[in-house]
PDB file of C-alpha atoms in Angstrom:
ATOM      1  CA  TYR I 238      -8.380   7.835 -10.929  1.00 54.00           C
ATOM      2  CA  GLY I 239      -8.631   4.086 -11.141  1.00 65.00           C
ATOM      3  CA  VAL I 240      -8.419   3.782  -7.350  1.00 72.00           C
ATOM      4  CA  GLU I 241     -11.487   5.910  -6.637  1.00 71.00           C
ATOM      5  CA  ASP I 242     -14.212   3.542  -5.535  1.00 70.00           C
ATOM      6  CA  ALA I 243     -17.300   5.526  -6.485  1.00 68.00           C
ATOM      7  CA  LEU I 244     -19.785   3.413  -4.564  1.00 67.00           C
ATOM      8  CA  PRO I 245     -18.570   2.726  -1.014  1.00 71.00           C
ATOM      9  CA  GLN I 246     -15.758   5.258  -0.591  1.00 73.00           C
ATOM     10  CA  PRO I 247     -17.944   8.417  -0.512  1.00 74.00           C
ATOM     11  CA  GLN I 248     -20.393   6.798   1.921  1.00 71.00           C
ATOM     12  CA  ARG I 249     -17.612   5.651   4.227  1.00 75.00           C
ATOM     13  CA  ALA I 250     -15.995   9.094   4.089  1.00 74.00           C
ATOM     14  CA  ALA I 251     -19.292  10.757   4.985  1.00 76.00           C
ATOM     15  CA  GLY I 252     -20.046   8.421   7.884  1.00 76.00           C
ATOM     16  CA  MET I 253     -17.409   6.180   9.386  1.00 75.00           C
ATOM     17  CA  TYR I 254     -14.199   7.820   8.150  1.00 81.00           C
ATOM     18  CA  PRO I 255     -14.551  11.615   7.971  1.00 83.00           C
ATOM     19  CA  HIS I 256     -10.748  11.848   7.860  1.00 86.00           C
ATOM     20  CA  LEU I 257     -10.592   9.856   4.593  1.00 85.00           C
ATOM     21  CA  ASN I 258     -10.901  12.647   2.010  1.00 88.00           C
ATOM     22  CA  PRO I 259      -8.505  15.036   3.799  1.00 92.00           C
ATOM     23  CA  ILE I 260      -5.884  12.262   4.080  1.00 92.00           C
ATOM     24  CA  ILE I 261      -6.263  11.308   0.416  1.00 91.00           C
ATOM     25  CA  ALA I 262      -6.024  14.943  -0.657  1.00 93.00           C
ATOM     26  CA  ALA I 263      -2.907  15.457   1.486  1.00 96.00           C
ATOM     27  CA  ALA I 264      -1.232  12.367   0.028  1.00 95.00           C
ATOM     28  CA  VAL I 265      -1.866  13.418  -3.570  1.00 93.00           C
ATOM     29  CA  ALA I 266      -0.817  17.022  -2.868  1.00 96.00           C
ATOM     30  CA  ALA I 267       2.443  15.712  -1.372  1.00 95.00           C
ATOM     31  CA  GLY I 268       3.247  13.767  -4.535  1.00 91.00           C
ATOM     32  CA  ALA I 269       1.503  10.392  -4.272  1.00 92.00           C
ATOM     33  CA  SER I 270       0.452   8.866  -7.575  1.00 89.00           C
ATOM     34  CA  ALA I 271      -2.791   7.750  -5.933  1.00 90.00           C
ATOM     35  CA  ALA I 272      -4.380   7.256  -2.519  1.00 91.00           C
ATOM     36  CA  TYR I 273      -7.442   5.259  -1.522  1.00 89.00           C
ATOM     37  CA  LEU I 274      -9.357   3.477   1.209  1.00 84.00           C
ATOM     38  CA  SER I 275      -8.067  -0.081   1.371  1.00 81.00           C
ATOM     39  CA  GLY I 276     -10.906  -2.577   1.417  1.00 76.00           C
ATOM     40  CA  ALA I 277     -13.585  -1.623   3.917  1.00 72.00           C
ATOM     41  CA  GLY I 278     -11.057   0.431   5.894  1.00 73.00           C
ATOM     42  CA  PRO I 279      -9.710   1.783   8.105  1.00 82.00           C
ATOM     43  CA  THR I 280      -6.434   1.629   6.159  1.00 85.00           C
ATOM     44  CA  VAL I 281      -5.744   4.508   3.765  1.00 90.00           C
ATOM     45  CA  MET I 282      -3.037   3.597   1.276  1.00 90.00           C
ATOM     46  CA  ALA I 283      -0.945   5.793  -1.000  1.00 93.00           C
ATOM     47  CA  ILE I 284       1.143   4.760  -3.984  1.00 90.00           C
ATOM     48  CA  THR I 285       4.382   6.589  -4.669  1.00 88.00           C
ATOM     49  CA  SER I 286       7.082   6.015  -7.224  1.00 80.00           C
ATOM     50  CA  GLY I 287      10.706   6.824  -7.814  1.00 68.00           C
ATOM     51  CA  ALA I 288      13.308   5.945 -10.359  1.00 60.00           C
ATOM     52  CA  SER I 289      13.871   2.288 -11.105  1.00 58.00           C
ATOM     53  CA  GLY I 290      15.875   0.272  -8.652  1.00 59.00           C
ATOM     54  CA  ASP I 291      15.430  -0.389  -4.997  1.00 63.00           C
ATOM     55  CA  ILE I 292      14.847   2.358  -2.453  1.00 62.00           C
ATOM     56  CA  PHE I 293      18.483   2.361  -1.364  1.00 64.00           C
ATOM     57  CA  THR I 294      19.822   3.241  -4.822  1.00 62.00           C
ATOM     58  CA  GLN I 295      17.378   6.065  -5.549  1.00 63.00           C
ATOM     59  CA  ARG I 296      18.369   9.650  -4.954  1.00 65.00           C
ATOM     60  CA  ALA I 297      16.444  11.489  -2.238  1.00 63.00           C
ATOM     61  CA  GLN I 298      14.762  13.870  -4.715  1.00 60.00           C
ATOM     62  CA  GLU I 299      13.353  10.882  -6.631  1.00 66.00           C
ATOM     63  CA  ARG I 300      11.466   9.650  -3.587  1.00 76.00           C
ATOM     64  CA  VAL I 301       8.381  11.208  -2.026  1.00 85.00           C
ATOM     65  CA  ASP I 302       7.280   8.369   0.276  1.00 87.00           C
ATOM     66  CA  THR I 303       8.358  10.087   3.505  1.00 88.00           C
ATOM     67  CA  LYS I 304       6.867  13.424   2.407  1.00 91.00           C
ATOM     68  CA  VAL I 305       3.563  11.684   1.580  1.00 93.00           C
ATOM     69  CA  ALA I 306       3.582   9.807   4.886  1.00 94.00           C
ATOM     70  CA  GLU I 307       4.164  13.015   6.849  1.00 95.00           C
ATOM     71  CA  ALA I 308       1.362  14.784   4.946  1.00 97.00           C
ATOM     72  CA  MET I 309      -1.062  11.925   5.609  1.00 95.00           C
ATOM     73  CA  LEU I 310      -0.253  11.880   9.332  1.00 96.00           C
ATOM     74  CA  ALA I 311      -0.622  15.661   9.569  1.00 97.00           C
ATOM     75  CA  ALA I 312      -4.011  15.541   7.824  1.00 96.00           C
ATOM     76  CA  ALA I 313      -5.165  12.752  10.143  1.00 94.00           C
ATOM     77  CA  GLU I 314      -4.057  14.727  13.188  1.00 95.00           C
ATOM     78  CA  GLN I 315      -5.932  17.816  11.964  1.00 95.00           C
ATOM     79  CA  CYS I 316      -9.051  15.611  11.826  1.00 91.00           C
ATOM     80  CA  GLY I 317      -8.445  14.335  15.354  1.00 92.00           C
ATOM     81  CA  THR I 318      -7.329  10.897  14.182  1.00 91.00           C
ATOM     82  CA  LYS I 319      -4.090   9.131  15.017  1.00 90.00           C
ATOM     83  CA  GLY I 320      -2.426   6.737  12.643  1.00 89.00           C
ATOM     84  CA  GLN I 321       0.671   4.765  11.785  1.00 91.00           C
ATOM     85  CA  VAL I 322       2.649   4.644   8.571  1.00 90.00           C
ATOM     86  CA  PHE I 323       4.245   1.593   6.994  1.00 89.00           C
ATOM     87  CA  ILE I 324       6.388   2.200   3.927  1.00 85.00           C
ATOM     88  CA  THR I 325       6.634  -1.000   1.924  1.00 82.00           C
ATOM     89  CA  ALA I 326       7.701  -2.114  -1.525  1.00 76.00           C
ATOM     90  CA  PRO I 327       5.971  -4.479  -3.938  1.00 76.00           C
ATOM     91  CA  VAL I 328       7.295  -7.993  -4.319  1.00 76.00           C
ATOM     92  CA  GLU I 329       7.675  -9.998  -7.511  1.00 77.00           C
ATOM     93  CA  HIS I 330       5.441 -12.812  -6.280  1.00 77.00           C
ATOM     94  CA  GLY I 331       2.670 -13.089  -3.734  1.00 79.00           C
ATOM     95  CA  ALA I 332       2.056 -15.653  -1.057  1.00 80.00           C
ATOM     96  CA  SER I 333       3.511 -19.073  -1.616  1.00 79.00           C
ATOM     97  CA  VAL I 334       3.241 -22.501  -0.042  1.00 80.00           C
ATOM     98  CA  VAL I 335       6.335 -23.264   2.030  1.00 81.00           C
ATOM     99  CA  SER I 336       5.388 -26.745   3.113  1.00 81.00           C
ATOM    100  CA  ALA I 337       2.868 -29.378   2.017  1.00 82.00           C
ATOM    101  CA  GLU I 338       2.180 -32.920   3.152  1.00 84.00           C
ATOM    102  CA  PRO I 339       1.956 -34.810   0.908  1.00 85.00           C
ATOM    103  CA  ALA I 340       4.293 -32.827  -1.322  1.00 81.00           C
ATOM    104  CA  PHE I 341       2.950 -31.256  -4.531  1.00 80.00           C
ATOM    105  CA  SER I 342       6.284 -31.575  -6.328  1.00 79.00           C
ATOM    106  CA  LYS I 343       6.693 -34.966  -7.987  1.00 80.00           C
ATOM    107  CA  GLY I 344       8.872 -36.106 -10.852  1.00 79.00           C
ATOM    108  CA  LEU I 345       8.826 -33.538 -13.665  1.00 79.00           C
ATOM    109  CA  VAL I 346       6.322 -31.256 -11.919  1.00 80.00           C
ATOM    110  CA  ARG I 347       8.162 -28.920  -9.539  1.00 79.00           C
ATOM    111  CA  TYR I 348       6.742 -25.978  -7.580  1.00 78.00           C
ATOM    112  CA  ARG I 349       8.538 -22.991  -6.072  1.00 75.00           C
ATOM    113  CA  GLY I 350      10.333 -24.125  -2.942  1.00 75.00           C
ATOM    114  CA  ASP I 351      10.012 -27.744  -4.073  1.00 77.00           C
ATOM    115  CA  VAL I 352       6.908 -28.252  -1.927  1.00 76.00           C
TER     116      VAL I 352
END
């Protein structure tokens, strides 16, 4: 998988995060497209997908996010680790400037939010 970090992830799983591989395996077994250690940890993230559209218009059988979350929490608990789950959705744009002094936008050059 493209999310498997072959250098630091195995070392972190062997030392600092022994719960990492069981949580990743549980996420993938529950239907996640991928799961990985985020950055240096301790966050373990899973990617799930459904049909197109927002989460409120998808049918329940198209979504596996809750099933994956439950599997990850159960695997963590079996390893003696507690965790929290946050189910999020990607956004179309990342961080943006909401205010600037002096303003960037001048004349013909305009930036998102007219900053």
